[in-house]
Tab-separated table of C-alpha atoms and ligand atoms in Angstrom:
chain	number	residue	atom	x	y	z
A	1	MET	CA	-126.889	75.797	101.052
A	2	LEU	CA	-124.465	78.597	100.380
A	3	GLU	CA	-121.455	78.065	98.184
A	4	TYR	CA	-118.312	77.665	100.258
A	5	HIS	CA	-115.062	79.415	99.523
A	6	LEU	CA	-112.768	77.064	101.420
A	7	PRO	CA	-109.954	76.672	102.172
A	8	VAL	CA	-109.486	80.246	103.357
A	9	MET	CA	-106.035	81.480	102.395
A	10	ALA	CA	-103.582	82.906	104.915
A	11	GLY	CA	-103.969	86.680	105.167
A	12	GLU	CA	-107.679	86.563	104.343
A	13	ASP	CA	-110.481	88.083	106.383
A	14	LEU	CA	-112.591	85.527	108.277
A	15	THR	CA	-115.586	87.771	108.923
A	16	SER	CA	-117.419	86.799	105.723
A	17	LEU	CA	-117.739	83.131	106.666
A	18	THR	CA	-121.148	81.908	107.798
A	19	PHE	CA	-121.653	79.638	110.795
A	20	ALA	CA	-121.474	76.467	108.676
A	21	GLN	CA	-118.479	77.759	106.746
A	22	LEU	CA	-116.559	78.489	109.960
A	23	GLU	CA	-117.266	74.959	111.187
A	24	ARG	CA	-115.754	73.628	107.978
A	25	TRP	CA	-112.908	76.131	108.159
A	26	ALA	CA	-112.059	74.776	111.637
A	27	ALA	CA	-111.526	71.331	110.118
A	28	THR	CA	-109.098	72.793	107.559
A	29	GLU	CA	-107.130	74.190	110.526
A	30	GLY	CA	-107.082	70.783	112.233
A	31	LEU	CA	-109.508	72.074	114.889
A	32	PRO	CA	-112.791	70.578	116.127
A	33	ALA	CA	-115.962	72.145	114.647
A	34	PHE	CA	-116.875	73.809	117.945
A	35	ARG	CA	-113.849	76.115	117.561
A	36	GLY	CA	-115.482	77.482	114.419
A	37	ARG	CA	-118.724	77.994	116.342
A	38	GLN	CA	-116.861	79.829	119.114
A	39	LEU	CA	-115.193	82.106	116.604
A	40	PHE	CA	-118.532	82.843	114.885
A	41	ARG	CA	-120.009	83.884	118.220
A	42	TRP	CA	-117.083	86.183	118.991
A	43	LEU	CA	-117.195	87.800	115.568
A	44	HIS	CA	-120.915	88.252	114.993
A	45	GLY	CA	-122.572	87.851	118.407
A	46	ARG	CA	-120.096	89.865	120.468
A	47	VAL	CA	-118.613	91.955	117.625
A	48	GLU	CA	-115.052	91.197	118.706
A	49	ARG	CA	-112.271	91.678	116.158
A	50	ASP	CA	-109.219	91.116	118.368
A	51	PHE	CA	-108.148	87.478	118.664
A	52	ALA	CA	-106.336	88.338	121.907
A	53	ARG	CA	-109.668	89.006	123.637
A	54	MET	CA	-111.262	85.684	122.637
A	55	THR	CA	-110.576	84.233	126.031
A	56	ASP	CA	-112.152	80.816	125.558
A	57	LEU	CA	-109.562	80.008	122.870
A	58	SER	CA	-106.140	78.909	124.089
A	59	ARG	CA	-103.376	81.514	123.989
A	60	GLU	CA	-101.431	79.382	121.522
A	61	LEU	CA	-104.442	79.209	119.157
A	62	ARG	CA	-105.171	82.940	119.464
A	63	ASP	CA	-101.554	83.750	118.570
A	64	ARG	CA	-101.577	81.332	115.645
A	65	LEU	CA	-104.815	82.743	114.191
A	66	ALA	CA	-103.761	86.359	114.758
A	67	GLY	CA	-100.578	85.690	112.810
A	68	LYS	CA	-102.489	84.133	109.941
A	69	TYR	CA	-105.855	85.882	109.423
A	70	ARG	CA	-107.443	89.321	109.410
A	71	LEU	CA	-110.685	90.345	111.114
A	72	HIS	CA	-112.128	93.508	109.593
A	73	LEU	CA	-114.926	95.717	110.907
A	74	PRO	CA	-116.072	98.664	108.751
A	75	GLU	CA	-114.989	101.851	110.491
A	76	ILE	CA	-117.569	104.591	111.051
A	77	VAL	CA	-115.626	107.645	109.903
A	78	GLU	CA	-118.472	110.153	109.855
A	79	GLN	CA	-121.865	110.572	111.485
A	80	ARG	CA	-124.305	113.338	110.668
A	81	ARG	CA	-127.445	113.691	112.749
A	82	ALA	CA	-130.839	115.150	111.864
A	83	ALA	CA	-133.282	116.680	114.324
A	84	ASP	CA	-135.526	113.579	114.170
A	85	GLY	CA	-132.673	111.342	115.374
A	86	THR	CA	-131.782	109.988	111.927
A	87	ARG	CA	-128.049	109.521	111.431
A	88	LYS	CA	-126.242	109.311	108.132
A	89	LEU	CA	-123.151	107.157	108.564
A	90	ARG	CA	-120.079	106.793	106.408
A	91	PHE	CA	-118.240	103.473	106.689
A	92	ARG	CA	-114.632	103.013	105.594
A	93	LEU	CA	-113.687	99.564	104.335
A	94	ALA	CA	-110.303	97.856	104.618
A	95	ASP	CA	-109.171	99.082	101.168
A	96	GLY	CA	-110.156	102.692	101.930
A	97	LEU	CA	-113.331	102.691	99.823
A	98	GLU	CA	-116.439	103.952	101.563
A	99	VAL	CA	-120.160	103.244	101.677
A	100	GLU	CA	-123.018	104.988	103.414
A	101	GLY	CA	-125.788	103.820	105.695
A	102	VAL	CA	-128.708	105.423	107.491
A	103	TYR	CA	-129.855	104.788	111.059
A	104	MET	CA	-133.498	105.637	111.767
A	105	PRO	CA	-134.658	105.344	115.382
A	106	GLU	CA	-138.409	105.338	115.979
A	107	GLN	CA	-140.467	104.677	119.054
A	108	ARG	CA	-140.898	100.957	118.537
A	109	ARG	CA	-138.045	100.091	116.198
A	110	ARG	CA	-134.534	101.094	115.270
A	111	THR	CA	-133.830	100.533	111.620
A	112	LEU	CA	-130.475	100.503	109.889
A	113	CYS	CA	-130.242	100.775	106.106
A	114	VAL	CA	-127.049	99.118	104.808
A	115	SER	CA	-125.132	99.067	101.519
A	116	THR	CA	-124.180	95.995	99.507
A	117	GLN	CA	-121.942	97.540	96.839
A	118	VAL	CA	-119.677	100.540	96.414
A	119	GLY	CA	-121.722	102.315	93.745
A	120	CYS	CA	-124.233	100.414	91.627
A	121	ALA	CA	-124.417	99.124	88.067
A	122	MET	CA	-128.187	99.511	87.685
A	123	GLY	CA	-128.070	103.174	86.657
A	124	CYS	CA	-131.544	104.207	87.852
A	125	ALA	CA	-132.122	107.730	86.570
A	126	PHE	CA	-133.299	109.241	89.873
A	127	CYS	CA	-130.593	107.714	92.102
A	128	ALA	CA	-127.324	109.287	93.259
A	129	THR	CA	-125.670	105.894	93.793
A	130	GLY	CA	-126.537	104.898	90.238
A	131	SER	CA	-124.571	107.885	88.961
A	132	MET	CA	-121.384	106.382	90.486
A	133	GLY	CA	-121.437	103.199	88.431
A	134	LEU	CA	-120.303	99.997	90.127
A	135	VAL	CA	-116.928	100.251	91.842
A	136	ARG	CA	-116.998	96.878	93.600
A	137	HIS	CA	-119.180	94.378	95.435
A	138	LEU	CA	-119.008	94.228	99.224
A	139	ALA	CA	-118.060	90.979	100.958
A	140	ALA	CA	-120.579	89.405	103.348
A	141	GLY	CA	-118.491	90.508	106.334
A	142	GLU	CA	-118.563	94.094	105.084
A	143	ILE	CA	-122.362	94.036	104.768
A	144	ALA	CA	-123.098	92.385	108.135
A	145	GLY	CA	-120.182	94.408	109.552
A	146	GLN	CA	-122.072	97.688	108.989
A	147	VAL	CA	-124.765	96.405	111.361
A	148	GLU	CA	-122.149	95.183	113.814
A	149	ALA	CA	-120.233	98.488	113.777
A	150	VAL	CA	-123.456	100.376	114.535
A	151	ARG	CA	-124.422	97.907	117.263
A	152	ARG	CA	-121.032	98.446	118.857
A	153	LEU	CA	-121.256	102.253	118.543
A	154	LEU	CA	-124.750	102.511	120.014
A	155	ALA	CA	-124.130	99.964	122.753
A	156	ALA	CA	-121.218	102.173	123.846
A	157	GLU	CA	-123.755	105.027	124.025
A	158	GLY	CA	-125.824	102.889	126.407
A	159	LEU	CA	-128.622	101.851	124.026
A	160	GLU	CA	-130.158	98.428	124.532
A	161	ARG	CA	-131.199	96.568	121.367
A	162	PRO	CA	-129.609	99.330	119.287
A	163	VAL	CA	-130.666	97.841	115.907
A	164	SER	CA	-134.003	96.010	115.677
A	165	ASN	CA	-134.545	96.112	111.896
A	166	VAL	CA	-132.178	95.988	108.945
A	167	VAL	CA	-133.043	96.954	105.384
A	168	PHE	CA	-130.709	96.273	102.474
A	169	MET	CA	-131.662	99.460	100.641
A	170	GLY	CA	-128.494	101.534	100.798
A	171	MET	CA	-125.907	101.776	98.042
A	172	GLY	CA	-126.019	98.965	95.497
A	173	GLU	CA	-128.375	96.317	94.149
A	174	PRO	CA	-128.215	93.497	96.743
A	175	LEU	CA	-129.213	90.748	94.328
A	176	HIS	CA	-126.467	91.754	91.880
A	177	ASN	CA	-124.158	90.716	94.737
A	178	LEU	CA	-126.226	87.653	95.562
A	179	GLU	CA	-123.789	85.292	97.312
A	180	ALA	CA	-122.468	87.965	99.687
A	181	THR	CA	-126.002	89.207	100.381
A	182	LEU	CA	-127.200	85.686	101.194
A	183	ALA	CA	-124.240	85.056	103.503
A	184	ALA	CA	-124.735	88.419	105.263
A	185	VAL	CA	-128.430	87.616	105.805
A	186	GLU	CA	-127.475	84.241	107.246
A	187	ILE	CA	-124.944	85.842	109.622
A	188	LEU	CA	-127.463	88.445	110.808
A	189	LEU	CA	-130.237	85.887	111.346
A	190	HIS	CA	-128.137	83.272	113.117
A	191	PRO	CA	-128.981	83.036	116.847
A	192	LEU	CA	-125.264	83.072	117.749
A	193	GLY	CA	-124.617	85.930	115.307
A	194	GLY	CA	-126.894	88.934	114.800
A	195	GLY	CA	-129.807	87.017	116.352
A	196	MET	CA	-132.323	88.961	114.268
A	197	SER	CA	-135.845	87.888	113.451
A	198	ARG	CA	-136.490	87.105	109.782
A	199	ARG	CA	-139.477	89.450	109.895
A	200	HIS	CA	-137.129	92.332	110.694
A	201	LEU	CA	-134.772	91.910	107.773
A	202	THR	CA	-135.758	93.163	104.307
A	203	VAL	CA	-133.756	93.010	101.099
A	204	SER	CA	-134.711	95.331	98.264
A	205	THR	CA	-134.235	94.689	94.564
A	206	ALA	CA	-134.667	96.678	91.370
A	207	GLY	CA	-136.078	93.480	89.860
A	208	LEU	CA	-133.345	90.975	88.955
A	209	VAL	CA	-135.819	88.181	88.290
A	210	PRO	CA	-133.571	85.057	88.316
A	211	ALA	CA	-131.795	86.221	91.494
A	212	MET	CA	-135.143	86.933	93.203
A	213	LYS	CA	-136.098	83.293	92.807
A	214	LYS	CA	-132.768	82.093	94.205
A	215	PHE	CA	-133.040	84.527	97.087
A	216	VAL	CA	-136.416	83.298	98.364
A	217	GLU	CA	-135.365	79.684	97.953
A	218	ARG	CA	-132.239	80.143	100.038
A	219	VAL	CA	-132.970	82.577	102.877
A	220	PRO	CA	-136.176	83.446	104.739
A	221	ALA	CA	-135.742	87.255	104.814
A	222	LYS	CA	-138.392	89.540	103.326
A	223	LEU	CA	-138.188	90.908	99.810
A	224	ALA	CA	-139.048	94.405	98.577
A	225	VAL	CA	-139.273	95.234	94.880
A	226	SER	CA	-138.502	98.741	93.717
A	227	LEU	CA	-141.225	99.285	91.111
A	228	ASN	CA	-141.442	103.046	90.481
A	229	ALA	CA	-143.642	102.889	87.388
A	230	ALA	CA	-146.626	100.912	86.169
A	231	ASP	CA	-145.834	100.895	82.461
A	232	ASP	CA	-142.781	99.656	80.608
A	233	GLU	CA	-142.026	102.843	78.731
A	234	VAL	CA	-141.699	104.961	81.890
A	235	ARG	CA	-140.041	102.217	83.928
A	236	SER	CA	-137.403	101.545	81.272
A	237	ARG	CA	-136.620	105.250	81.243
A	238	LEU	CA	-136.252	105.345	85.026
A	239	MET	CA	-134.730	101.896	85.550
A	240	PRO	CA	-132.710	100.412	82.667
A	241	ILE	CA	-133.048	96.921	84.220
A	242	ASN	CA	-136.666	96.998	83.007
A	243	ARG	CA	-135.462	96.461	79.434
A	244	ARG	CA	-134.095	93.073	80.483
A	245	TYR	CA	-136.896	92.140	82.888
A	246	PRO	CA	-140.010	94.080	81.852
A	247	LEU	CA	-143.039	94.464	84.091
A	248	GLU	CA	-144.935	91.437	82.849
A	249	ARG	CA	-141.993	89.164	83.607
A	250	LEU	CA	-141.243	90.865	86.916
A	251	LEU	CA	-144.826	90.649	88.164
A	252	ALA	CA	-145.161	87.035	87.006
A	253	ALA	CA	-142.086	86.218	89.106
A	254	CYS	CA	-143.568	88.080	92.085
A	255	ARG	CA	-146.787	86.062	91.822
A	256	GLU	CA	-144.805	82.846	91.752
A	257	LEU	CA	-142.746	83.886	94.796
A	258	ASN	CA	-145.889	84.936	96.591
A	259	LEU	CA	-147.298	81.447	96.238
A	260	LYS	CA	-144.195	79.880	97.767
A	261	HIS	CA	-143.678	82.501	100.427
A	262	THR	CA	-146.130	83.394	103.155
A	263	ASP	CA	-144.790	86.965	103.384
A	264	ARG	CA	-146.420	89.768	101.497
A	265	ILE	CA	-144.106	91.357	98.952
A	266	THR	CA	-143.441	95.044	99.474
A	267	PHE	CA	-143.443	97.261	96.397
A	268	GLU	CA	-141.528	100.510	96.689
A	269	TYR	CA	-142.749	103.321	94.453
A	270	VAL	CA	-140.755	106.559	94.336
A	271	LEU	CA	-143.189	109.253	93.223
A	272	LEU	CA	-141.639	111.710	90.774
A	273	GLY	CA	-143.663	114.845	90.100
A	274	GLY	CA	-145.189	114.803	86.602
A	275	ILE	CA	-143.490	111.500	85.664
A	276	ASN	CA	-145.253	108.633	87.425
A	277	ASP	CA	-147.703	110.295	89.831
A	278	GLY	CA	-150.813	110.692	87.642
A	279	ASP	CA	-154.253	109.140	88.161
A	280	ASP	CA	-153.629	106.863	85.174
A	281	ASP	CA	-150.372	105.674	86.727
A	282	ALA	CA	-152.199	104.834	89.944
A	283	ARG	CA	-154.917	102.922	88.066
A	284	ARG	CA	-152.325	100.987	86.062
A	285	LEU	CA	-150.575	100.134	89.306
A	286	VAL	CA	-153.811	98.795	90.792
A	287	LYS	CA	-154.282	96.578	87.743
A	288	LEU	CA	-150.692	95.386	87.818
A	289	LEU	CA	-150.896	94.335	91.470
A	290	SER	CA	-154.354	92.803	91.391
A	291	GLY	CA	-154.496	89.419	93.099
A	292	LEU	CA	-151.060	89.818	94.717
A	293	SER	CA	-150.662	89.704	98.477
A	294	CYS	CA	-148.565	92.833	98.863
A	295	LYS	CA	-148.155	96.251	100.356
A	296	VAL	CA	-147.101	99.437	98.603
A	297	ASN	CA	-144.745	102.046	100.030
A	298	LEU	CA	-145.077	105.417	98.327
A	299	ILE	CA	-141.890	107.476	98.666
A	300	PRO	CA	-142.067	111.118	97.586
A	301	TYR	CA	-138.869	111.846	95.641
A	302	ASN	CA	-136.110	113.754	97.437
A	303	PRO	CA	-134.641	116.178	94.905
A	304	LEU	CA	-130.891	116.004	94.328
A	305	PRO	CA	-128.864	119.035	93.304
A	306	ASP	CA	-128.943	119.365	89.492
A	307	SER	CA	-131.703	116.765	89.225
A	308	SER	CA	-134.291	117.163	86.498
A	309	PHE	CA	-136.833	115.307	88.655
A	310	ARG	CA	-139.033	117.013	91.193
A	311	ARG	CA	-141.000	116.109	94.262
A	312	PRO	CA	-144.740	115.413	93.693
A	313	ARG	CA	-147.238	117.924	95.044
A	314	GLN	CA	-148.844	116.933	98.331
A	315	GLN	CA	-152.293	116.909	96.715
A	316	ARG	CA	-151.060	114.541	93.978
A	317	LEU	CA	-149.523	112.232	96.541
A	318	GLN	CA	-152.791	112.059	98.488
A	319	ARG	CA	-154.845	111.461	95.350
A	320	PHE	CA	-152.464	108.702	94.176
A	321	GLN	CA	-152.672	107.016	97.557
A	322	GLN	CA	-156.470	107.309	97.632
A	323	ILE	CA	-156.866	105.551	94.266
A	324	LEU	CA	-154.883	102.617	95.637
A	325	LEU	CA	-156.740	102.610	98.959
A	326	ASP	CA	-160.097	102.630	97.157
A	327	LYS	CA	-159.097	99.325	95.571
A	328	ASN	CA	-158.217	97.875	98.972
A	329	LEU	CA	-154.458	97.891	98.540
A	330	SER	CA	-152.302	98.340	101.662
A	331	VAL	CA	-150.564	101.642	101.001
A	332	PHE	CA	-148.185	103.601	103.179
A	333	VAL	CA	-146.517	106.920	102.531
A	334	ARG	CA	-142.942	106.795	103.758
A	335	ARG	CA	-141.694	109.913	105.442
A	336	SER	CA	-138.384	110.911	103.890
A	337	ARG	CA	-136.207	110.542	106.927
A	338	GLY	CA	-132.803	112.096	106.634
A	339	ALA	CA	-133.647	114.196	103.568
A	340	GLU	CA	-131.851	117.171	105.119
A	341	LEU	CA	-128.704	115.010	105.398
A	342	ALA	CA	-129.015	113.735	101.819
A	343	ALA	CA	-129.595	110.394	103.542
A	344	ALA	CA	-133.019	109.681	102.121
A	345	CYS	CA	-133.867	107.038	99.572
A	346	GLY	CA	-131.804	107.384	96.381
A	347	GLN	CA	-129.446	110.010	97.838
A	348	LEU	CA	-126.520	107.907	99.040
A	349	VAL	CA	-123.236	108.432	97.247
A	350	THR	CA	-119.539	108.421	98.151
A	351	THR	CA	-116.537	109.888	96.451
A	352	ALA	CA	-113.732	108.957	98.851
A	353	GLY	CA	-111.306	106.339	97.581
A	354	GLY	CA	-111.919	107.190	93.947
A	355	GLY	CA	-115.486	105.885	93.920
A	356	ALA	CA	-117.285	108.456	91.863
A	357	GLY	CA	-117.518	107.890	88.187
A	358	ARG	CA	-115.698	104.550	88.027
A	359	ARG	CA	-117.845	101.934	86.384
A	360	GLN	CA	-116.954	98.276	86.570
A	361	SER	CA	-119.640	96.788	84.403
B	1	SF4	S1	-132.046	102.810	93.024
B	1	SF4	FE1	-130.957	101.021	93.860
B	1	SF4	S2	-130.675	99.689	92.068
B	1	SF4	FE2	-131.167	101.722	91.251
B	1	SF4	S3	-129.154	102.697	90.899
B	1	SF4	FE3	-129.842	103.284	92.966
B	1	SF4	S4	-128.877	101.792	94.327
B	1	SF4	FE4	-128.821	100.934	92.254
């Protein structure tokens, strides 16, 4: 069960409450539980943010709620489109801060990558978001709201099932903002809310081991672990979190989760030319993952301006993949969609609202 933050104070935003929380909220308003269920459906099933249009609530109730609570939806303030249909989206939040997301339509699925924090505290060396530091966590309604804002936008363009898959791989470390991430997942999976299938929702982590365990115990979404190196020295250089949760501990946790969970874990591996793309790295990776039910996504690095990292050579990438394939690992090379928009993995960053450079922790 999720932790509840009730009673909700007057003036607060109701969009972060899960289905069960809204039922309980209704009781605090002296209303029957089904009023909470109706509101949940309006907010997250129909993406309505105007009490006045919630026509199955009485006029008196609509007026009372409108005078007391806020209903926020992140505003899409910028869209940039690539030739392959990828869109980089900038969302403005109620306090003026902004986050980015990426929409990637393909033949059989339409994937939206969402953010969970403004900035990020993890400080991964190859990541633009990491260079911002953490500005603040997003609320559950702001995370699920990115999906809802895009659903609304694309439905207005006439698209049916505008978002089929959601990945929590945008700005921020989702498990550093665990409660809001869990609530957002619950909202998106609920049949009266986002109505998504659990197989189509993936949350990515840099490897916060204790939070990974809590995550799989509490929601059924899929987990991806951003690995990026197969030895501690390199990984600690790329991802400071590795000093707290080194590879042995991280992989032990993954094995434990794997036993409880029927899903295969996905390991993301950003290939950086000359850093982690050698034959020895590939062999170490094979050893590290032996016995785990998993798949590996290889992501060739997308160079940032002023970055000291470079993209791996195509030949290196193929050789690295082949070493993994020869040991019967499931390996996929991810095309860098949106690279021309600086929308590819590790390239999301915002400066509006004073985001850049402010570090909270
Ligand atoms: S790669 Fe992910 S966890 Fe690392 S700094 Fe970037 S957003 Fe944060």
